Amino acid sequence: MAKANNKNWLRGKGSAAGSKVTFLELFFDLVFVFSISQLSHALAAHYTPLGAAEAGLMTFAVWWVWIFTAWVTNWLDPDKMPVRGMLVVLMMLGLVLSASIPEAFGDKGLLFAGAYVAMQVGRSLFTTYAMTRVDRANTLNFIRITTWLVVAAIFWIAGGLLEHEARLIAWVIALAIEYVGPAAGFAVPGLGRSTPSDWDVSGAHMAERCALFVIICLGEAILVSGRTFSELPISGLTSLIFVTAFIGRVAMWWLYFRFGHGRAAHRIEHEETPGALARQAFTYGHIPILAGIIVHAVAVEFMFSHPHETGDVGIAAAVLGGSGLFLIGNLWFKGATSGQLPLSHLAGLVLLILLAFAAPFIEIYLMGILATLVLIIVAAWEYRSLTGTSAAPTLH
């Protein structure tokens, strides 16, 4: 009986319904969009080297808990009541996690760490039980994963009890353990290690999950800039910055969705070891994409608040870095799923580096316009290259 009940919690593989993203998964994502908004505001409010390191660590943590859940729902069916209950609990914990972000390195450190650990370890234990006597290979996988997460949890909780730089160090160790895990096959003495063939995932589901998350994050970034614009006095400059921010997000959308998402789904579906490719393209490759969206949102805030600033290296890094990180992520993502590095993206990165040398002499709003122009050039170049209307090459 237990076998039959457990099996009912799994998705049906090999069918369109089995790879479909459910409404509950989209509902779940909204909590993490709140996290992205919190991260961008926290970075803008504490824009120092230490503040950037703290925001970066929390970005890695938020992404990790989200992508691990996306992997789990690739196997478990969110339309089944036990799985649905698990996701709802994770949503509540995710809301606690998101709400604690502004004070994660202050009074709410233990709250942040406790919510994170409860999500990671709790979800992994649930999935281990769901796989029991149904899929032995994945049962062992999730036992190994749980072991790694429990070890990391020691450092998360310890960091929550520590203060200042000691907390940052403990949490860096915890994240390092979790990020090394997949690359190490979650090796555990006595249980061996996972192999790429063990991770039989639905490429269509994974691609759609990540694509929907990216588009929701881009939409949230547009809404934030719209809200900021509505609170400022109307002027030609603020209108220009608002339009620039909007066009920049549209260019990001185009770069990711026009030739990236669909090709990735097709490639993974026909890959002999889809898990290895999914890990490379989605688990790791989407981190710079997410970071680029967050830093770009911070850059837009600076463009509104300090449009005529010149010579500030930190603000210039945000304005150019948001576009640069997004291009790096797409370069990684598209290279992993197509076997080719788009020359347009490499050229865009070179242009942003050249702009960095001129940054001390350019006002922030104008630098934002130029960074957006780079994204437009890259998008147009890629479109012409891949539609055959230009002979622009790609690197192999």
PDB file of C-alpha atoms in Angstrom, residues 149-264:
ATOM      1  CA  LEU A 149      22.173  19.949   3.619  1.00  0.00           C
ATOM      2  CA  VAL A 150      22.246  18.873   7.267  1.00  0.00           C
ATOM      3  CA  VAL A 151      26.004  19.488   7.422  1.00  0.00           C
ATOM      4  CA  ALA A 152      25.495  22.924   5.862  1.00  0.00           C
ATOM      5  CA  ALA A 153      22.634  23.587   8.291  1.00  0.00           C
ATOM      6  CA  ILE A 154      25.087  23.459  11.201  1.00  0.00           C
ATOM      7  CA  PHE A 155      26.893  26.471   9.770  1.00  0.00           C
ATOM      8  CA  TRP A 156      23.653  28.278   8.873  1.00  0.00           C
ATOM      9  CA  ILE A 157      22.345  28.032  12.432  1.00  0.00           C
ATOM     10  CA  ALA A 158      25.752  28.800  13.928  1.00  0.00           C
ATOM     11  CA  GLY A 159      25.935  31.907  11.757  1.00  0.00           C
ATOM     12  CA  GLY A 160      22.498  32.974  12.930  1.00  0.00           C
ATOM     13  CA  LEU A 161      23.773  32.868  16.503  1.00  0.00           C
ATOM     14  CA  LEU A 162      26.966  34.785  15.674  1.00  0.00           C
ATOM     15  CA  GLU A 163      27.276  38.448  14.747  1.00  0.00           C
ATOM     16  CA  HIS A 164      28.827  40.702  12.119  1.00  0.00           C
ATOM     17  CA  GLU A 165      31.742  39.257  10.108  1.00  0.00           C
ATOM     18  CA  ALA A 166      31.594  35.932  11.977  1.00  0.00           C
ATOM     19  CA  ARG A 167      28.055  35.411  10.686  1.00  0.00           C
ATOM     20  CA  LEU A 168      29.152  36.179   7.144  1.00  0.00           C
ATOM     21  CA  ILE A 169      32.032  33.697   7.367  1.00  0.00           C
ATOM     22  CA  ALA A 170      29.814  30.910   8.761  1.00  0.00           C
ATOM     23  CA  TRP A 171      27.214  31.461   6.065  1.00  0.00           C
ATOM     24  CA  VAL A 172      29.846  31.517   3.316  1.00  0.00           C
ATOM     25  CA  ILE A 173      31.015  28.105   4.533  1.00  0.00           C
ATOM     26  CA  ALA A 174      27.416  26.844   4.554  1.00  0.00           C
ATOM     27  CA  LEU A 175      26.812  28.061   1.003  1.00  0.00           C
ATOM     28  CA  ALA A 176      30.118  26.620  -0.190  1.00  0.00           C
ATOM     29  CA  ILE A 177      29.090  23.201   1.108  1.00  0.00           C
ATOM     30  CA  GLU A 178      25.739  23.380  -0.654  1.00  0.00           C
ATOM     31  CA  TYR A 179      27.141  24.682  -3.946  1.00  0.00           C
ATOM     32  CA  VAL A 180      29.915  22.112  -4.094  1.00  0.00           C
ATOM     33  CA  GLY A 181      27.408  19.305  -3.461  1.00  0.00           C
ATOM     34  CA  PRO A 182      26.002  18.878  -7.000  1.00  0.00           C
ATOM     35  CA  ALA A 183      29.436  19.104  -8.617  1.00  0.00           C
ATOM     36  CA  ALA A 184      30.701  16.461  -6.171  1.00  0.00           C
ATOM     37  CA  GLY A 185      27.744  14.193  -6.863  1.00  0.00           C
ATOM     38  CA  PHE A 186      26.705  14.626  -3.208  1.00  0.00           C
ATOM     39  CA  ALA A 187      29.292  11.973  -2.335  1.00  0.00           C
ATOM     40  CA  VAL A 188      28.701  10.381   1.077  1.00  0.00           C
ATOM     41  CA  PRO A 189      30.926   7.658   2.622  1.00  0.00           C
ATOM     42  CA  GLY A 190      29.128   4.338   2.411  1.00  0.00           C
ATOM     43  CA  LEU A 191      26.492   5.667  -0.015  1.00  0.00           C
ATOM     44  CA  GLY A 192      28.745   6.554  -2.930  1.00  0.00           C
ATOM     45  CA  ARG A 193      27.941   9.466  -5.205  1.00  0.00           C
ATOM     46  CA  SER A 194      25.235  10.375  -7.686  1.00  0.00           C
ATOM     47  CA  THR A 195      25.929  10.040 -11.400  1.00  0.00           C
ATOM     48  CA  PRO A 196      24.528  12.174 -14.239  1.00  0.00           C
ATOM     49  CA  SER A 197      22.459   9.221 -15.469  1.00  0.00           C
ATOM     50  CA  ASP A 198      20.567   9.178 -12.154  1.00  0.00           C
ATOM     51  CA  TRP A 199      19.063  12.612 -12.790  1.00  0.00           C
ATOM     52  CA  ASP A 200      16.331  11.862 -15.304  1.00  0.00           C
ATOM     53  CA  VAL A 201      14.610  15.232 -15.576  1.00  0.00           C
ATOM     54  CA  SER A 202      12.027  16.730 -17.889  1.00  0.00           C
ATOM     55  CA  GLY A 203      13.875  19.401 -19.868  1.00  0.00           C
ATOM     56  CA  ALA A 204      10.621  21.070 -20.904  1.00  0.00           C
ATOM     57  CA  HIS A 205       9.520  21.435 -17.283  1.00  0.00           C
ATOM     58  CA  MET A 206      12.878  22.720 -16.059  1.00  0.00           C
ATOM     59  CA  ALA A 207      13.198  25.200 -18.918  1.00  0.00           C
ATOM     60  CA  GLU A 208       9.675  26.510 -18.396  1.00  0.00           C
ATOM     61  CA  ARG A 209      10.135  26.796 -14.624  1.00  0.00           C
ATOM     62  CA  CYS A 210      13.274  28.901 -15.003  1.00  0.00           C
ATOM     63  CA  ALA A 211      11.830  30.944 -17.867  1.00  0.00           C
ATOM     64  CA  LEU A 212       8.704  31.833 -15.908  1.00  0.00           C
ATOM     65  CA  PHE A 213      10.806  32.791 -12.905  1.00  0.00           C
ATOM     66  CA  VAL A 214      12.971  35.065 -15.071  1.00  0.00           C
ATOM     67  CA  ILE A 215       9.979  36.758 -16.666  1.00  0.00           C
ATOM     68  CA  ILE A 216       8.286  37.313 -13.298  1.00  0.00           C
ATOM     69  CA  CYS A 217      11.488  38.860 -11.940  1.00  0.00           C
ATOM     70  CA  LEU A 218      11.747  41.132 -14.982  1.00  0.00           C
ATOM     71  CA  GLY A 219       8.114  42.128 -14.504  1.00  0.00           C
ATOM     72  CA  GLU A 220       8.716  42.925 -10.841  1.00  0.00           C
ATOM     73  CA  ALA A 221      11.709  45.076 -11.811  1.00  0.00           C
ATOM     74  CA  ILE A 222       9.535  47.021 -14.267  1.00  0.00           C
ATOM     75  CA  LEU A 223       6.883  47.581 -11.584  1.00  0.00           C
ATOM     76  CA  VAL A 224       9.492  48.844  -9.101  1.00  0.00           C
ATOM     77  CA  SER A 225      10.864  51.388 -11.586  1.00  0.00           C
ATOM     78  CA  GLY A 226       7.293  52.400 -12.448  1.00  0.00           C
ATOM     79  CA  ARG A 227       6.491  52.968  -8.768  1.00  0.00           C
ATOM     80  CA  THR A 228       9.657  55.038  -8.316  1.00  0.00           C
ATOM     81  CA  PHE A 229       8.816  57.090 -11.403  1.00  0.00           C
ATOM     82  CA  SER A 230       5.293  57.763 -10.108  1.00  0.00           C
ATOM     83  CA  GLU A 231       6.678  59.145  -6.831  1.00  0.00           C
ATOM     84  CA  LEU A 232       9.016  61.634  -8.517  1.00  0.00           C
ATOM     85  CA  PRO A 233       8.157  65.015 -10.056  1.00  0.00           C
ATOM     86  CA  ILE A 234       7.576  64.730 -13.783  1.00  0.00           C
ATOM     87  CA  SER A 235      10.496  66.005 -15.834  1.00  0.00           C
ATOM     88  CA  GLY A 236      12.188  65.232 -19.096  1.00  0.00           C
ATOM     89  CA  LEU A 237      15.086  63.564 -17.294  1.00  0.00           C
ATOM     90  CA  THR A 238      13.008  61.263 -15.084  1.00  0.00           C
ATOM     91  CA  SER A 239      10.896  60.321 -18.112  1.00  0.00           C
ATOM     92  CA  LEU A 240      14.051  59.528 -20.088  1.00  0.00           C
ATOM     93  CA  ILE A 241      15.389  57.336 -17.258  1.00  0.00           C
ATOM     94  CA  PHE A 242      12.059  55.517 -16.948  1.00  0.00           C
ATOM     95  CA  VAL A 243      11.967  54.789 -20.696  1.00  0.00           C
ATOM     96  CA  THR A 244      15.615  53.687 -20.616  1.00  0.00           C
ATOM     97  CA  ALA A 245      14.907  51.278 -17.739  1.00  0.00           C
ATOM     98  CA  PHE A 246      11.894  49.850 -19.543  1.00  0.00           C
ATOM     99  CA  ILE A 247      13.783  49.346 -22.812  1.00  0.00           C
ATOM    100  CA  GLY A 248      16.632  47.699 -20.896  1.00  0.00           C
ATOM    101  CA  ARG A 249      14.247  45.136 -19.377  1.00  0.00           C
ATOM    102  CA  VAL A 250      12.654  44.494 -22.774  1.00  0.00           C
ATOM    103  CA  ALA A 251      16.132  43.889 -24.241  1.00  0.00           C
ATOM    104  CA  MET A 252      16.832  41.427 -21.415  1.00  0.00           C
ATOM    105  CA  TRP A 253      13.571  39.637 -22.127  1.00  0.00           C
ATOM    106  CA  TRP A 254      14.452  39.424 -25.819  1.00  0.00           C
ATOM    107  CA  LEU A 255      17.959  38.105 -25.183  1.00  0.00           C
ATOM    108  CA  TYR A 256      16.724  35.345 -22.908  1.00  0.00           C
ATOM    109  CA  PHE A 257      13.538  34.258 -24.644  1.00  0.00           C
ATOM    110  CA  ARG A 258      14.078  34.821 -28.367  1.00  0.00           C
ATOM    111  CA  PHE A 259      16.751  32.155 -28.857  1.00  0.00           C
ATOM    112  CA  GLY A 260      17.591  30.765 -25.413  1.00  0.00           C
ATOM    113  CA  HIS A 261      14.620  29.203 -23.655  1.00  0.00           C
ATOM    114  CA  GLY A 262      13.064  27.093 -26.437  1.00  0.00           C
ATOM    115  CA  ARG A 263      16.387  25.759 -27.684  1.00  0.00           C
ATOM    116  CA  ALA A 264      17.394  24.770 -24.159  1.00  0.00           C
TER     117      ALA A 264
END
